[in-house]
């Protein structure tokens, strides 16, 4: 065989924002791979991709993999993986998954074959929870036109962590109480190698009922097992500053979007501030930072799946019982707005009474609650109970300044939050000083920019705390 060789064992990668033609790449540069795929009767699941990678072994290109890939948000969905038969068994698929997880993020797999699922079990990324059922830490994705069901179904995309080895299918219960299940159409590879068409003839109501009963009876153990599998994945860990940037500027991810004209500076700044607020409130986890950023930057990203009973309370996309965060909008599913509400009430009750008449202060606290996801009525009630200010007067003030439209904070409202003295007080960690004194100083010197106001205020003090803080602020910390 006339292999393409890589003397230094490096891996050639094709990456493009516009779709790449997988078949064209194979025919043009790797005809021997294309011929081998055809000889095995394998039908490629993804004819297009954004990321195409060689699989190299012993200085030879012995296979390839392709992904639906977002370079801005470092997310990847594997849509093809192929290794020449004589080179299988060398852990090349494992090495590719590990490399993707360490360099980018946890991938999902589009329409896995039974062979792929069995390899995930072998590698410790999935686990057999019964004789025929597998639970996976990696998500399985099935396009809507390849989804079937034992009930009426809208042919929506299927996202699941479960696979049935017997019928060679990704499976997900749309309504587990009623026994309504969605499953993937048979793949050509599984038809040839696992006789899955004949095995699917046994799929009747009793077949799905047994699966449902097993999942219900072992729910806690299954959730614990998937969580265990996810915890041991070698996934790259991101922090907030790495994803959105620090006080001095944007991260490389966001800056690239601005430079390429995908988003305005103002919108990028707004999203950066929102993510910082949400992260601080516990609404976003480290592992969901990239997903949340992708969701906020994509204005057209709307929920597309409506048939599942278990859905995210924030974006309505399907979730599984073991999910720590929504894989569509990135929100922490264990976040409790009521706990945040109680915390805010306590904060209000402990506030200095001298501030209760300052409508700007109350407006700031109110908008922060809206930003944290507190319902409008609760936010109004909290402010009325904590301050000597009627809800009508507060709403009139917000309306006159165009800070709030309906339940949404306007651009002017976000600007008001960024420029409020309490925001600066918290941003520059002025806890050692009296807020009411700083607030008074701020409004007397509004003509200065944010950092100069803080530095100028600190010039009044000669103690070590003020001196150290001034140094940190001047150095950009």
Protein backbone atom coordinates (compact mmCIF):
# COMPACT_ATOMS: atom_id res chain seq x y z
CA UNK A 1 0.00 0.00 0.00
CA UNK A 2 1.31 3.43 -0.95
CA UNK A 3 0.99 5.11 2.45
CA UNK A 4 1.24 8.83 2.99
CA UNK A 5 4.18 9.12 5.37
CA UNK A 6 5.15 11.58 8.12
CA UNK A 7 8.84 11.18 8.87
CA UNK A 8 8.56 12.94 12.22
CA UNK A 9 5.22 11.27 13.10
CA UNK A 10 3.42 14.60 13.06
CA UNK A 11 -0.28 14.86 12.37
CA UNK A 12 -1.56 17.01 9.50
CA UNK A 13 -4.73 18.92 10.34
CA UNK A 14 -7.28 20.65 8.10
CA UNK A 15 -9.24 23.38 9.88
CA UNK A 16 -11.69 25.80 8.28
CA UNK A 17 -14.70 27.91 9.34
CA UNK A 18 -16.55 26.88 6.16
CA UNK A 19 -17.40 23.17 5.72
CA UNK A 20 -14.72 20.85 4.34
CA UNK A 21 -15.69 18.02 1.97
CA UNK A 22 -14.52 14.82 3.68
CA UNK A 23 -14.85 12.60 0.60
CA UNK A 24 -12.96 15.10 -1.56
CA UNK A 25 -10.07 15.23 0.94
CA UNK A 26 -9.89 11.43 1.07
CA UNK A 27 -10.03 10.98 -2.70
CA UNK A 28 -7.46 13.71 -3.35
CA UNK A 29 -4.89 13.08 -0.59
CA UNK A 30 -5.63 9.63 0.88
CA UNK A 31 -7.06 7.48 -1.91
CA UNK A 32 -5.94 4.27 -0.19
CA UNK A 33 -8.01 5.16 2.88
CA UNK A 34 -11.04 5.92 0.71
CA UNK A 35 -10.65 2.58 -1.12
CA UNK A 36 -10.35 0.67 2.17
CA UNK A 37 -13.50 2.35 3.53
CA UNK A 38 -15.39 1.38 0.38
CA UNK A 39 -14.09 -2.20 0.51
CA UNK A 40 -15.38 -2.58 4.08
CA UNK A 41 -18.78 -1.25 3.07
CA UNK A 42 -18.54 1.60 5.56
CA UNK A 43 -20.74 4.61 4.91
CA UNK A 44 -19.33 7.86 6.26
CA UNK A 45 -21.66 9.49 8.79
CA UNK A 46 -20.42 13.03 8.16
CA UNK A 47 -19.75 14.14 4.59
CA UNK A 48 -18.67 17.59 5.81
CA UNK A 49 -16.59 18.77 8.73
CA UNK A 50 -14.74 21.81 10.07
CA UNK A 51 -11.78 19.83 11.40
CA UNK A 52 -10.08 16.93 9.59
CA UNK A 53 -7.13 15.16 11.26
CA UNK A 54 -4.78 12.43 10.14
CA UNK A 55 -4.25 9.40 12.38
CA UNK A 56 -0.55 8.56 12.26
CA UNK A 57 1.18 5.39 13.43
CA UNK A 58 4.80 4.40 12.89
CA UNK A 59 5.26 7.40 10.55
CA UNK A 60 2.37 6.29 8.33
CA UNK A 61 -1.07 7.88 7.90
CA UNK A 62 -3.25 4.88 8.77
CA UNK A 63 -6.60 6.58 9.29
CA UNK A 64 -8.42 9.83 9.83
CA UNK A 65 -11.02 11.49 12.03
CA UNK A 66 -13.26 14.48 11.42
CA UNK A 67 -15.21 16.82 13.67
CA UNK A 68 -17.93 19.41 13.62
CA UNK A 69 -15.69 21.92 15.36
CA UNK A 70 -16.00 25.46 16.71
CA UNK A 71 -12.61 27.14 16.83
CA UNK A 72 -14.05 30.10 18.75
CA UNK A 73 -15.51 27.99 21.55
CA UNK A 74 -13.29 24.91 21.41
CA UNK A 75 -16.11 22.38 21.14
CA UNK A 76 -15.93 19.29 18.96
CA UNK A 77 -18.37 16.61 17.82
CA UNK A 78 -16.68 13.57 16.26
CA UNK A 79 -18.54 12.63 13.07
CA UNK A 80 -16.08 10.12 11.50
CA UNK A 81 -13.27 7.92 12.76
CA UNK A 82 -11.53 5.30 10.62
CA UNK A 83 -8.35 3.23 11.08
CA UNK A 84 -7.10 0.66 8.55
CA UNK A 85 -7.92 -2.88 9.81
CA UNK A 86 -4.29 -3.98 10.10
CA UNK A 87 -3.52 -1.09 12.49
CA UNK A 88 -6.46 -1.49 14.84
CA UNK A 89 -5.69 -2.53 18.39
CA UNK A 90 -2.91 0.02 18.86
CA UNK A 91 -4.96 2.46 20.96
CA UNK A 92 -5.11 5.08 18.19
CA UNK A 93 -8.75 5.99 18.90
CA UNK A 94 -7.96 6.33 22.60
CA UNK A 95 -4.96 8.57 21.87
CA UNK A 96 -7.10 10.79 19.63
CA UNK A 97 -9.84 11.20 22.26
CA UNK A 98 -7.31 11.97 24.99
CA UNK A 99 -5.54 14.53 22.82
CA UNK A 100 -8.84 16.24 21.97
CA UNK A 101 -9.86 16.41 25.63
CA UNK A 102 -6.52 17.76 26.84
CA UNK A 103 -6.09 20.32 24.06
CA UNK A 104 -9.70 21.41 23.61
CA UNK A 105 -12.68 20.11 25.56
CA UNK A 106 -14.76 16.98 26.06
CA UNK A 107 -15.97 15.86 22.60
CA UNK A 108 -19.34 14.41 21.75
CA UNK A 109 -19.73 11.56 19.24
CA UNK A 110 -22.20 11.67 16.37
CA UNK A 111 -23.94 8.31 15.74
CA UNK A 112 -21.42 5.93 17.33
CA UNK A 113 -21.28 2.36 16.07
CA UNK A 114 -21.30 -0.53 18.51
CA UNK A 115 -17.56 -0.94 17.95
CA UNK A 116 -16.95 2.67 19.02
CA UNK A 117 -19.09 2.23 22.14
CA UNK A 118 -17.28 -1.00 23.08
CA UNK A 119 -13.97 0.84 22.73
CA UNK A 120 -15.25 3.60 25.03
CA UNK A 121 -16.01 0.90 27.62
CA UNK A 122 -12.53 -0.58 27.15
CA UNK A 123 -10.91 2.86 27.59
CA UNK A 124 -12.90 3.68 30.75
CA UNK A 125 -14.97 6.47 29.14
CA UNK A 126 -18.14 4.36 29.37
CA UNK A 127 -19.43 1.50 31.50
CA UNK A 128 -21.76 -1.48 31.04
CA UNK A 129 -24.61 -1.03 33.49
CA UNK A 130 -26.39 -4.22 32.40
CA UNK A 131 -25.78 -7.08 29.98
CA UNK A 132 -26.80 -4.88 27.03
CA UNK A 133 -26.92 -1.25 28.25
CA UNK A 134 -23.96 1.13 28.32
CA UNK A 135 -23.73 4.50 30.07
CA UNK A 136 -21.17 6.91 28.64
CA UNK A 137 -19.43 10.00 29.98
CA UNK A 138 -19.23 11.28 26.39
CA UNK A 139 -22.45 12.46 24.82
CA UNK A 140 -23.93 10.66 21.79
CA UNK A 141 -25.62 12.83 19.15
CA UNK A 142 -28.05 11.52 16.51
CA UNK A 143 -29.39 13.84 13.75
CA UNK A 144 -33.16 14.21 13.74
CA UNK A 145 -33.67 12.40 10.44
CA UNK A 146 -31.93 9.32 11.88
CA UNK A 147 -34.08 9.13 15.03
CA UNK A 148 -36.91 6.65 15.52
CA UNK A 149 -39.35 6.18 18.40
CA UNK A 150 -41.98 3.82 19.80
CA UNK A 151 -44.39 6.78 19.77
CA UNK A 152 -45.05 9.93 17.77
CA UNK A 153 -41.83 11.94 17.52
CA UNK A 154 -40.95 15.20 15.81
CA UNK A 155 -37.69 13.87 14.33
CA UNK A 156 -35.64 16.15 16.55
CA UNK A 157 -31.93 15.68 17.25
CA UNK A 158 -31.24 13.05 19.90
CA UNK A 159 -28.71 13.72 22.64
CA UNK A 160 -28.02 10.94 25.14
CA UNK A 161 -25.48 9.12 27.30
CA UNK A 162 -27.00 5.63 26.84
CA UNK A 163 -26.48 2.90 24.25
CA UNK A 164 -28.14 -0.50 23.71
CA UNK A 165 -25.55 -3.03 22.53
CA UNK A 166 -28.20 -5.56 21.51
CA UNK A 167 -29.95 -3.38 18.91
CA UNK A 168 -26.83 -1.24 18.26
CA UNK A 169 -28.55 2.02 19.08
CA UNK A 170 -28.17 5.21 21.07
CA UNK A 171 -31.29 5.45 23.23
CA UNK A 172 -33.03 8.11 25.31
CA UNK A 173 -36.35 8.06 27.15
CA UNK A 174 -38.43 11.04 26.10
CA UNK A 175 -40.91 10.24 28.87
CA UNK A 176 -39.67 7.48 31.15
CA UNK A 177 -42.92 7.22 33.12
CA UNK A 178 -44.90 6.52 29.93
CA UNK A 179 -42.12 4.41 28.43
CA UNK A 180 -41.69 6.65 25.36
CA UNK A 181 -38.23 6.11 23.96
CA UNK A 182 -36.18 7.54 21.07
CA UNK A 183 -33.44 5.50 19.42
CA UNK A 184 -31.09 5.80 16.45
CA UNK A 185 -31.59 4.22 13.04
CA UNK A 186 -29.35 1.22 12.21
CA UNK A 187 -25.93 1.98 10.75
CA UNK A 188 -24.51 0.05 7.82
CA UNK A 189 -21.48 -1.13 9.85
CA UNK A 190 -23.70 -2.55 12.60
CA UNK A 191 -25.99 -4.23 10.08
CA UNK A 192 -23.00 -6.02 8.51
CA UNK A 193 -21.03 -6.91 11.65
CA UNK A 194 -23.66 -7.27 14.40
CA UNK A 195 -26.81 -8.39 12.56
CA UNK A 196 -28.71 -5.58 14.27
CA UNK A 197 -31.67 -5.64 11.84
CA UNK A 198 -32.68 -9.11 12.94
CA UNK A 199 -32.18 -8.21 16.60
CA UNK A 200 -34.40 -5.16 16.18
CA UNK A 201 -37.30 -7.43 15.26
CA UNK A 202 -37.58 -8.20 19.00
CA UNK A 203 -38.29 -4.54 19.83
CA UNK A 204 -41.83 -4.53 21.18
CA UNK A 205 -43.47 -2.77 24.13
CA UNK A 206 -42.11 -5.39 26.55
CA UNK A 207 -38.57 -4.78 25.30
CA UNK A 208 -38.70 -1.06 26.07
CA UNK A 209 -40.61 -1.62 29.33
CA UNK A 210 -37.78 -3.80 30.65
CA UNK A 211 -35.26 -1.08 29.84
CA UNK A 212 -37.43 1.56 31.49
CA UNK A 213 -37.92 -0.53 34.64
CA UNK A 214 -34.18 -1.19 34.89
CA UNK A 215 -33.32 2.52 34.61
CA UNK A 216 -35.96 3.50 37.17
CA UNK A 217 -34.93 0.83 39.66
CA UNK A 218 -31.23 1.67 39.39
CA UNK A 219 -31.47 5.43 38.82
CA UNK A 220 -29.23 6.53 41.71
CA UNK A 221 -26.49 3.99 40.94
CA UNK A 222 -26.53 4.89 37.23
CA UNK A 223 -26.26 8.63 37.94
CA UNK A 224 -23.37 7.98 40.33
CA UNK A 225 -21.61 5.84 37.72
CA UNK A 226 -21.86 8.46 34.98
CA UNK A 227 -20.65 11.16 37.40
CA UNK A 228 -17.70 8.94 38.31
CA UNK A 229 -16.84 8.45 34.64
CA UNK A 230 -17.04 12.19 33.98
CA UNK A 231 -14.84 13.02 36.98
CA UNK A 232 -11.94 10.90 35.71
CA UNK A 233 -11.93 12.28 32.15
CA UNK A 234 -8.64 14.01 31.23
CA UNK A 235 -10.50 17.18 30.25
CA UNK A 236 -8.73 20.54 30.07
CA UNK A 237 -9.86 22.79 32.92
CA UNK A 238 -10.63 26.44 32.15
CA UNK A 239 -11.01 29.32 34.57
CA UNK A 240 -13.08 32.49 34.16
CA UNK A 241 -10.16 34.77 33.33
CA UNK A 242 -8.91 32.39 30.63
CA UNK A 243 -12.33 32.33 28.97
CA UNK A 244 -13.51 35.95 29.22
CA UNK A 245 -10.35 37.92 30.14
CA UNK A 246 -9.18 40.00 33.08
CA UNK A 247 -9.76 43.62 34.15
CA UNK A 248 -7.34 44.84 31.49
CA UNK A 249 -8.96 43.25 28.45
CA UNK A 250 -10.64 40.34 26.72
CA UNK A 251 -9.47 36.75 26.42
CA UNK A 252 -7.98 35.55 23.15
CA UNK A 253 -11.29 33.77 22.40
CA UNK A 254 -13.37 36.94 22.69
CA UNK A 255 -10.75 39.18 21.08
CA UNK A 256 -10.67 36.93 18.02
CA UNK A 257 -14.44 37.30 17.65
CA UNK A 258 -14.10 41.09 17.80
CA UNK A 259 -11.16 41.15 15.36
CA UNK A 260 -13.02 38.95 12.86
CA UNK A 261 -16.11 41.15 12.99
CA UNK A 262 -18.34 38.47 14.55
CA UNK A 263 -19.33 40.70 17.48
CA UNK A 264 -19.08 44.36 18.48
CA UNK A 265 -16.86 45.51 21.31
CA UNK A 266 -19.91 46.71 23.26
CA UNK A 267 -21.67 43.35 22.98
CA UNK A 268 -18.48 41.49 23.94
CA UNK A 269 -18.06 43.66 27.02
CA UNK A 270 -21.68 43.10 27.99
CA UNK A 271 -21.29 39.31 27.74
CA UNK A 272 -18.01 39.41 29.66
CA UNK A 273 -19.70 41.28 32.49
CA UNK A 274 -22.71 38.95 32.46
CA UNK A 275 -20.56 35.83 32.62
CA UNK A 276 -18.50 37.30 35.45
CA UNK A 277 -21.66 38.03 37.42
CA UNK A 278 -23.13 34.59 36.71
CA UNK A 279 -19.89 32.82 37.61
CA UNK A 280 -19.63 34.71 40.88
CA UNK A 281 -23.23 33.79 41.71
CA UNK A 282 -22.56 30.09 41.01
CA UNK A 283 -24.72 29.99 37.89
CA UNK A 284 -21.81 28.73 35.74
CA UNK A 285 -19.28 25.98 36.50
CA UNK A 286 -15.69 25.93 35.24
CA UNK A 287 -16.49 23.03 32.93
CA UNK A 288 -19.41 24.90 31.37
CA UNK A 289 -17.71 28.28 30.79
CA UNK A 290 -17.08 27.68 27.07
CA UNK A 291 -20.59 26.39 26.46
CA UNK A 292 -22.08 29.41 28.21
CA UNK A 293 -19.91 31.77 26.16
CA UNK A 294 -20.94 30.07 22.90
CA UNK A 295 -24.60 30.30 23.90
CA UNK A 296 -24.46 34.03 24.73
CA UNK A 297 -22.50 35.00 21.62
CA UNK A 298 -24.78 33.12 19.23
CA UNK A 299 -27.90 35.31 18.98
CA UNK A 300 -29.59 32.75 16.74
CA UNK A 301 -29.05 29.86 19.14
CA UNK A 302 -32.58 28.82 20.09
CA UNK A 303 -33.88 25.60 21.65
CA UNK A 304 -34.54 23.09 18.87
CA UNK A 305 -35.76 20.06 20.81
CA UNK A 306 -39.20 20.07 22.41
CA UNK A 307 -40.25 16.41 22.78
CA UNK A 308 -38.33 15.54 25.96
CA UNK A 309 -39.96 15.78 29.39
CA UNK A 310 -36.76 16.60 31.36
CA UNK A 311 -35.57 20.00 30.19
CA UNK A 312 -33.30 22.81 31.37
CA UNK A 313 -35.32 25.40 33.35
CA UNK A 314 -33.36 28.20 31.66
CA UNK A 315 -33.32 27.27 27.96
CA UNK A 316 -35.78 24.31 27.75
CA UNK A 317 -33.32 21.96 26.04
CA UNK A 318 -33.27 18.28 27.15
CA UNK A 319 -31.17 17.29 30.16
CA UNK A 320 -30.32 14.01 31.85
CA UNK A 321 -30.74 13.43 35.58
CA UNK A 322 -26.98 13.20 36.11
CA UNK A 323 -26.12 16.44 34.28
CA UNK A 324 -24.37 19.04 36.43
CA UNK A 325 -24.93 21.72 33.79
CA UNK A 326 -26.98 22.23 30.65
CA UNK A 327 -24.96 21.23 27.59
CA UNK A 328 -26.84 23.79 25.47
CA UNK A 329 -26.81 27.02 27.54
CA UNK A 330 -24.10 26.14 30.09
CA UNK A 331 -26.11 26.98 33.24
CA UNK A 332 -25.36 25.10 36.47
CA UNK A 333 -28.42 22.89 36.94
CA UNK A 334 -27.86 22.79 40.71
CA UNK A 335 -28.02 26.58 40.93
CA UNK A 336 -30.86 27.58 43.23
CA UNK A 337 -32.30 31.08 42.57
CA UNK A 338 -34.25 30.90 45.84
CA UNK A 339 -31.02 30.57 47.83
CA UNK A 340 -29.61 33.56 45.95
CA UNK A 341 -32.83 35.42 46.69
CA UNK A 342 -32.54 34.71 50.43
CA UNK A 343 -28.90 35.80 50.36
CA UNK A 344 -29.85 39.07 48.71
CA UNK A 345 -32.63 39.67 51.26
CA UNK A 346 -30.12 39.22 54.09
CA UNK A 347 -27.70 41.57 52.36
CA UNK A 348 -30.41 44.21 52.03
CA UNK A 349 -31.45 43.83 55.65
CA UNK A 350 -27.87 44.38 56.79
CA UNK A 351 -27.39 47.47 54.61
CA UNK A 352 -26.71 50.90 56.07
CA UNK A 353 -30.03 52.67 56.61
CA UNK A 354 -28.50 55.93 55.39
CA UNK A 355 -28.42 54.42 51.91
CA UNK A 356 -32.08 53.49 51.85
CA UNK A 357 -33.20 56.77 50.34
CA UNK A 358 -30.66 56.71 47.46
CA UNK A 359 -32.67 55.49 44.49
CA UNK A 360 -29.48 54.91 42.48
CA UNK A 361 -28.29 52.41 45.09
CA UNK A 362 -31.64 50.62 45.16
CA UNK A 363 -31.77 50.57 41.35
CA UNK A 364 -28.30 48.99 41.29
CA UNK A 365 -29.35 46.26 43.75
CA UNK A 366 -32.57 45.67 41.83
CA UNK A 367 -30.85 45.30 38.44
CA UNK A 368 -28.28 42.96 39.97
CA UNK A 369 -31.12 40.70 41.09
CA UNK A 370 -32.59 40.71 37.57
CA UNK A 371 -29.13 39.88 36.21
CA UNK A 372 -28.92 36.92 38.61
CA UNK A 373 -32.19 35.51 37.28
CA UNK A 374 -34.48 36.60 40.12
CA UNK A 375 -38.06 37.08 38.93
CA UNK A 376 -39.24 40.68 38.53
CA UNK A 377 -41.97 40.45 41.18
CA UNK A 378 -39.58 39.02 43.78
CA UNK A 379 -37.01 41.72 43.05
CA UNK A 380 -39.60 44.51 43.45
CA UNK A 381 -40.93 42.97 46.68
CA UNK A 382 -37.41 42.66 48.10
CA UNK A 383 -36.60 46.29 47.41
CA UNK A 384 -39.89 47.49 48.88
CA UNK A 385 -39.30 45.49 52.06
CA UNK A 386 -35.68 46.53 52.45
CA UNK A 387 -35.86 50.22 51.59
CA UNK A 388 -38.12 53.17 52.14
CA UNK A 389 -38.99 53.24 48.45
CA UNK A 390 -42.12 52.15 46.62
CA UNK A 391 -41.92 49.73 43.73
CA UNK A 392 -43.80 52.19 41.51
CA UNK A 393 -41.20 54.90 42.13
CA UNK A 394 -38.36 52.49 41.43
CA UNK A 395 -39.92 51.28 38.16
CA UNK A 396 -40.57 54.88 37.12
CA UNK A 397 -36.90 55.71 37.71
CA UNK A 398 -35.78 52.67 35.68
CA UNK A 399 -38.19 53.53 32.87
CA UNK A 400 -37.17 57.20 32.71
CA UNK A 401 -33.52 56.20 32.40
CA UNK A 402 -34.27 53.33 30.00
CA UNK A 403 -32.53 50.81 32.27
CA UNK A 404 -35.17 48.09 31.91
CA UNK A 405 -37.51 46.99 29.12
CA UNK A 406 -39.96 44.31 30.15
CA UNK A 407 -37.81 41.83 32.07
CA UNK A 408 -34.60 42.62 30.16
CA UNK A 409 -31.82 44.99 31.21
CA UNK A 410 -31.05 47.45 28.39
CA UNK A 411 -27.62 48.57 27.19
CA UNK A 412 -28.11 51.72 29.28
CA UNK A 413 -28.91 49.52 32.28
CA UNK A 414 -25.73 47.47 31.85
CA UNK A 415 -23.75 50.70 31.49
CA UNK A 416 -25.35 51.99 34.71
CA UNK A 417 -24.28 48.81 36.53
CA UNK A 418 -20.70 49.05 35.26
CA UNK A 419 -20.34 52.69 36.31
CA UNK A 420 -22.07 52.47 39.70
CA UNK A 421 -19.86 53.21 42.74
CA UNK A 422 -20.83 49.90 44.38
CA UNK A 423 -19.52 48.05 41.31
CA UNK A 424 -16.16 49.85 41.65
CA UNK A 425 -16.15 49.32 45.41
CA UNK A 426 -16.48 45.56 44.87
CA UNK A 427 -14.26 45.39 41.75
CA UNK A 428 -11.28 47.04 43.47
CA UNK A 429 -11.90 45.29 46.82
CA UNK A 430 -12.33 48.39 48.95
CA UNK A 431 -13.86 46.41 51.83
CA UNK A 432 -11.48 48.01 54.34
CA UNK A 433 -13.09 51.41 53.71
CA UNK A 434 -16.52 52.89 54.37
CA UNK A 435 -18.80 52.48 51.36
CA UNK A 436 -21.00 55.50 52.11
CA UNK A 437 -17.88 57.68 52.21
CA UNK A 438 -16.67 56.26 48.90
CA UNK A 439 -20.09 56.71 47.33
CA UNK A 440 -20.16 60.37 48.31
CA UNK A 441 -16.65 60.87 46.90
CA UNK A 442 -17.61 59.09 43.67
CA UNK A 443 -20.57 61.34 42.89
CA UNK A 444 -18.43 64.40 43.63
CA UNK A 445 -15.83 63.26 41.07
CA UNK A 446 -17.86 61.61 38.33
CA UNK A 447 -15.83 63.41 35.68
CA UNK A 448 -12.85 61.09 36.35
CA UNK A 449 -12.64 57.62 34.87
CA UNK A 450 -13.19 54.57 37.07
CA UNK A 451 -9.61 53.76 38.05
CA UNK A 452 -8.69 57.42 38.64
CA UNK A 453 -11.66 57.89 40.97
CA UNK A 454 -10.52 54.92 43.08
CA UNK A 455 -6.86 55.98 43.13
CA UNK A 456 -7.79 59.55 43.92
CA UNK A 457 -10.02 58.37 46.76
CA UNK A 458 -7.22 56.22 48.21
CA UNK A 459 -4.81 59.17 48.21
CA UNK A 460 -6.65 60.42 51.31
CA UNK A 461 -5.30 57.49 53.34
CA UNK A 462 -1.71 56.88 54.43
CA UNK A 463 -2.04 53.41 55.98
CA UNK A 464 -0.45 50.27 54.54
CA UNK A 465 -3.77 48.82 53.30
CA UNK A 466 -4.39 51.84 51.09
CA UNK A 467 -0.78 51.87 49.88
CA UNK A 468 -0.81 48.19 48.93
CA UNK A 469 -4.16 48.57 47.17
CA UNK A 470 -2.94 51.55 45.15
CA UNK A 471 0.07 49.53 43.98
CA UNK A 472 -2.12 46.61 42.91
CA UNK A 473 -4.51 48.87 40.98
CA UNK A 474 -1.64 50.74 39.25
CA UNK A 475 -0.08 47.40 38.27
CA UNK A 476 -3.38 46.28 36.74
CA UNK A 477 -4.39 43.73 39.41
